[in-house]
Coordinates of C-alpha atoms and ligand atoms in Angstrom, one line a residue:
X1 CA -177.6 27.3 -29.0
X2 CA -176.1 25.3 -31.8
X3 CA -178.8 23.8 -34.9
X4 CA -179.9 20.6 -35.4
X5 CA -180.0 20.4 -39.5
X6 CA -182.0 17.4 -40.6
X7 CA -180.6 16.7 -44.4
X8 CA -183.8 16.0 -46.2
X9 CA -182.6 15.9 -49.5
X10 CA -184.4 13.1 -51.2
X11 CA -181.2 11.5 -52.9
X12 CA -180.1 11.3 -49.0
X13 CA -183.5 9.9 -47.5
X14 CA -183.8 7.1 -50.2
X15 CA -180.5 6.1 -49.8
X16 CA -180.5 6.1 -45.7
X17 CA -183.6 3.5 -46.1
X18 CA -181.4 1.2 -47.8
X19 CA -179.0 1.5 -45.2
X20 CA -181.4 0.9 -42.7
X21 CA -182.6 -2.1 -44.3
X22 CA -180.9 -5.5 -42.3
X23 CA -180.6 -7.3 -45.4
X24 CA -178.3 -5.0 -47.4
X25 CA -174.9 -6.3 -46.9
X26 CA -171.6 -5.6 -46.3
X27 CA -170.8 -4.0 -49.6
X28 CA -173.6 -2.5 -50.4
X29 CA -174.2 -0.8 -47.1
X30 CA -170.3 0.7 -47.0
X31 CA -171.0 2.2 -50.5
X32 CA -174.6 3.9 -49.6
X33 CA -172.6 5.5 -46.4
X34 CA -170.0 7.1 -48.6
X35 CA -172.7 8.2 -50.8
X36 CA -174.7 9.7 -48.3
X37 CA -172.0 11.2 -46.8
X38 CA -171.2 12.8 -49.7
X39 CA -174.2 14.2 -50.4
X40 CA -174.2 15.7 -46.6
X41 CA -171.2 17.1 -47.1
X42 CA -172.5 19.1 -50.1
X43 CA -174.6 20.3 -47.6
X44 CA -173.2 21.3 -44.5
X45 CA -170.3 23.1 -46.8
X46 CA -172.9 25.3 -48.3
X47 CA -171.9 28.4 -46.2
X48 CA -168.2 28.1 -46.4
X49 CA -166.7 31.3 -47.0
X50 CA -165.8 32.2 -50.4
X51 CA -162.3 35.0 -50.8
X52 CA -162.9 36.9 -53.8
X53 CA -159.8 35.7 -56.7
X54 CA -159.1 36.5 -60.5
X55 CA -158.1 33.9 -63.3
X56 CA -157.4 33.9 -66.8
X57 CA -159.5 32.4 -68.7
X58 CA -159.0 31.4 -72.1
X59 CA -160.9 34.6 -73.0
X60 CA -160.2 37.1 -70.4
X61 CA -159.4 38.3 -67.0
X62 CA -162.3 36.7 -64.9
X63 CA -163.6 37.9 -61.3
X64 CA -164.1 34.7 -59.4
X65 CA -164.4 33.5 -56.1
X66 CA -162.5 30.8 -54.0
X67 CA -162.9 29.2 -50.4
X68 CA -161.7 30.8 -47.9
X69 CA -158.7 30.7 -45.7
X70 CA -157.4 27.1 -44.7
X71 CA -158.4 23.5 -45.5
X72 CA -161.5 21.9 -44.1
X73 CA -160.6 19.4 -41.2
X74 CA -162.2 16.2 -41.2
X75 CA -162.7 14.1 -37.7
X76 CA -163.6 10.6 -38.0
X77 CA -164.9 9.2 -34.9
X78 CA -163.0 5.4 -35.0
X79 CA -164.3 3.2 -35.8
X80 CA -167.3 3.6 -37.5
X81 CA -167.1 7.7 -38.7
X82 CA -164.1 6.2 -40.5
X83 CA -167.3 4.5 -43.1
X84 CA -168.4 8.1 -43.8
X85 CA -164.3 9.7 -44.4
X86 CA -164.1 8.4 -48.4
X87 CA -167.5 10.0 -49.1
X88 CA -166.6 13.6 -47.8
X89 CA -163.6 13.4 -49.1
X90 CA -164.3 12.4 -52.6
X91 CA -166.4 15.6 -52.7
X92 CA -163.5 17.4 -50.9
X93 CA -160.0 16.3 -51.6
X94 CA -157.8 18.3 -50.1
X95 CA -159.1 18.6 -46.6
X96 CA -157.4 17.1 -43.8
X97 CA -158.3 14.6 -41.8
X98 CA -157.8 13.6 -38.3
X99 CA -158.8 10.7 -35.9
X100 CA -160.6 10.6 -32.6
X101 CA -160.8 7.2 -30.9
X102 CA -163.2 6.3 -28.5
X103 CA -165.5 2.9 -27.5
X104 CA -168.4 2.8 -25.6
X105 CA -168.2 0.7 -22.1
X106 CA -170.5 -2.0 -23.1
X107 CA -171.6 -2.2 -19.4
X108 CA -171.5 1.8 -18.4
X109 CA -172.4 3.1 -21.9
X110 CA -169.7 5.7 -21.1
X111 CA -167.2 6.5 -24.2
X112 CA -163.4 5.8 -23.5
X113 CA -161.0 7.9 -25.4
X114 CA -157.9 5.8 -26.7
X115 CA -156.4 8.0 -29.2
X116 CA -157.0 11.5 -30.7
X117 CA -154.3 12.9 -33.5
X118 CA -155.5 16.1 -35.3
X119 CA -154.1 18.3 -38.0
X120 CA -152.1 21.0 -37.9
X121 CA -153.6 24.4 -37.4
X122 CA -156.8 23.2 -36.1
X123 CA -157.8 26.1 -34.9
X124 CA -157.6 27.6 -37.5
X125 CA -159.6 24.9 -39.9
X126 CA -163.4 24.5 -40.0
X127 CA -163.7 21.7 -38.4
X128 CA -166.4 18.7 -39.3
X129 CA -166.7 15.6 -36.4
X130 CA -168.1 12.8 -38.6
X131 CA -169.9 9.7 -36.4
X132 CA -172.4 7.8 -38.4
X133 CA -174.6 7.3 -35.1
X134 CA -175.5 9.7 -32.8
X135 CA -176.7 8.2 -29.9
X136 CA -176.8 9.0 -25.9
X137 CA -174.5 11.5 -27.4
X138 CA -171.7 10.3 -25.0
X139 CA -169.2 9.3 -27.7
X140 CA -170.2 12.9 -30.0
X141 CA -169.9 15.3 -26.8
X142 CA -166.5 13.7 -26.2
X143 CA -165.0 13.6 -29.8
X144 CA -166.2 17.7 -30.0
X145 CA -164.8 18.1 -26.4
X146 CA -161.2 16.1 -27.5
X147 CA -160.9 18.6 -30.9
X148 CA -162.3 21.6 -28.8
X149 CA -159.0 20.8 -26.6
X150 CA -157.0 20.6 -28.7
X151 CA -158.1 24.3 -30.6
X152 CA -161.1 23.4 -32.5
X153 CA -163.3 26.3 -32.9
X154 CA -166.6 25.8 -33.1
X155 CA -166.7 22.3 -34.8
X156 CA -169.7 20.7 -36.7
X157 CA -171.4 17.3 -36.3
X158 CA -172.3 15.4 -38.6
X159 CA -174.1 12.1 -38.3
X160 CA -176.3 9.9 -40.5
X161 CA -179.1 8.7 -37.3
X162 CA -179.5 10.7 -34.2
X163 CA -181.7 10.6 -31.4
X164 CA -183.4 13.3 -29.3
X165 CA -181.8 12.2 -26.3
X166 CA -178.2 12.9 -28.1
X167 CA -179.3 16.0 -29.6
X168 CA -179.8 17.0 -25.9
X169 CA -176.5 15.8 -24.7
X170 CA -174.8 17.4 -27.2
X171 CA -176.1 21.0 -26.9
X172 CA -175.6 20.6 -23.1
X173 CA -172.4 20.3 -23.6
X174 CA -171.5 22.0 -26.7
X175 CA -173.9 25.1 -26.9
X176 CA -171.7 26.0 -30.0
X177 CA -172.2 23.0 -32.2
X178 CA -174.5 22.4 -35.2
X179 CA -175.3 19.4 -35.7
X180 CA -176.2 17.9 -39.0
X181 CA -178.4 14.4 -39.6
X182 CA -179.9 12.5 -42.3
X183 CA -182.4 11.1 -39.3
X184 CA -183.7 12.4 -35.8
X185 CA -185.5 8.9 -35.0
X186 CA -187.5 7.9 -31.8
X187 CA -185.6 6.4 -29.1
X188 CA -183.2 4.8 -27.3
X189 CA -183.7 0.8 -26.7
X190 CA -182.5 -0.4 -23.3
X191 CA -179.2 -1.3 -25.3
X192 CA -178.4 1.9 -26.3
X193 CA -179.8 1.4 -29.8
X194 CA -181.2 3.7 -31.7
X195 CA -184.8 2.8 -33.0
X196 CA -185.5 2.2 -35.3
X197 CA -182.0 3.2 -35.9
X198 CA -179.6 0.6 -38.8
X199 CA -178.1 -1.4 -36.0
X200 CA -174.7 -1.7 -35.2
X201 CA -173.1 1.1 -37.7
X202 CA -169.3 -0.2 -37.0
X203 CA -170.4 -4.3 -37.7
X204 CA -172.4 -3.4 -40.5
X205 CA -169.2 -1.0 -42.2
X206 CA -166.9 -3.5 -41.5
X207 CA -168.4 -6.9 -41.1
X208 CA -167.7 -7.9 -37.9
X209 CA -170.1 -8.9 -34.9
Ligands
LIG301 C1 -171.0 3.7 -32.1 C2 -171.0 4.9 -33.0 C3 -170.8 6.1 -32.0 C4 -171.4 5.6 -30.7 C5 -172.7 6.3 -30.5 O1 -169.6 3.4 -31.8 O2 -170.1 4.9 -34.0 O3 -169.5 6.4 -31.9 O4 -171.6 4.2 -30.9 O5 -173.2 6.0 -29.3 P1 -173.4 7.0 -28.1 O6 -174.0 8.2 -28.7 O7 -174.3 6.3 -27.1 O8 -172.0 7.3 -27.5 P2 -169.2 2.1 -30.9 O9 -169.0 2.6 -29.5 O10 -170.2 1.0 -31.2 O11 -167.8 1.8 -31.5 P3 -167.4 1.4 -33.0 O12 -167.4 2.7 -33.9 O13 -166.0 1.0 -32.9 O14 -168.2 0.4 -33.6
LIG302 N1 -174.1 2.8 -32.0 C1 -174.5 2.1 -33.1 O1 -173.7 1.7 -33.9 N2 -175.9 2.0 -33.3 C2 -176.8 2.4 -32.4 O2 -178.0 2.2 -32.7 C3 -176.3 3.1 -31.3 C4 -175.0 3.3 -31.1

């Protein structure tokens, strides 16, 4: 059975109230993502695997070590995973990225998948699945299932607010993944919100309603 990791870092916790907070705007609440994200993603790459390396230095022949085999893969979920891409990526360059789209019916709750485009190699990458909100889980087990079809191996998930009941849906039907949250918060409101949740993540990223 996969792990749920709850990122407690402080720098992470204090910023994710901010984000929660319905009067930070537009702006401010795009910029907190990407600096949470970050942060996460100094996390969940703490047990990448390191290939042993030498280098000159400007003294002498150094022992050192660099990570191993191929470049990270980065998934975001559209539309809203998108808000956490520039943070992971300003920690880690060179990975590659790759898109998953899906919407939730907004009568069925179901997630739809219109569009999935991955890197090459996948299956050979670690991959990460980035959606800010995990939720029913409908729209996470989908994304995992799209990569895991496409070669994924054992992909990560990494969200800022999840929910019991999407933990569950998730390691039901991904008894592989780890999952990795700022936030494991109470429930589900009869809207398929998460409470007390930070709303609607995509409208809040990009302003629209
Ligand atoms: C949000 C969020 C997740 C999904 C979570 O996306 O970004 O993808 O809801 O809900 P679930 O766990 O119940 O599936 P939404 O469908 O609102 O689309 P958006 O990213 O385009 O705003
Ligand atoms: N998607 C969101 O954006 N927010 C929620 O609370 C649940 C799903």
């Amino acid at each position: 059975m996969g792990q749920v990791h709850v990122l407690d870092h402080p720098l992470i916790q204090h910023k994710l109230t901010y984000i929660r907070n319905k009067d930070t705007g537009t702006k401010e609440f795009r910029a907190l993502v990407q600096e949470v994200s970050m942060l996460m993603a100094y996390e969940i790459t703490r047990n990448l695997p390191l290939a042993e390396t030498e280098v000159d230095t400007p003294v002498a022949r150094a022992r050192t070590n660099v990570i191993a085999g191929k470049t990270l893969a980065l998934v975001p979920v559209l539309r809203a995973g998108l808000g956490m891409l520039d943070g992971i990526l300003n920690l880690i360059p060179n990975a590659k990225v790759g898109h998953v789209g899906l919407y939730r019916d907004p009568e069925t709750l179901q997630p739809v998948e219109y569009y999935c485009k991955l890197p090459a190699n996948v299956e050979e990458r670690d991959v990460i699945v980035v959606d800010p909100m995990l939720a029913t889980g409908g729209s996470a087990s989908a994304a995992l299932a799209a990569v895991k079809a496409r070669g994924a191996k054992q992909p990560k998930l990494m969200c800022l607010v999840a929910v019991p009941e999407g933990i569950r849906t998730v390691q039901r039907d991904h008894e592989d993944v780890d999952i990795f949250t700022a936030a494991v918060d109470d429930y589900l409101n009869d809207h398929g919100y998460i409470v007390p949740g930070l709303g609607d993540a995509g409208d809040r990223l990009f302003g629209t309603k």
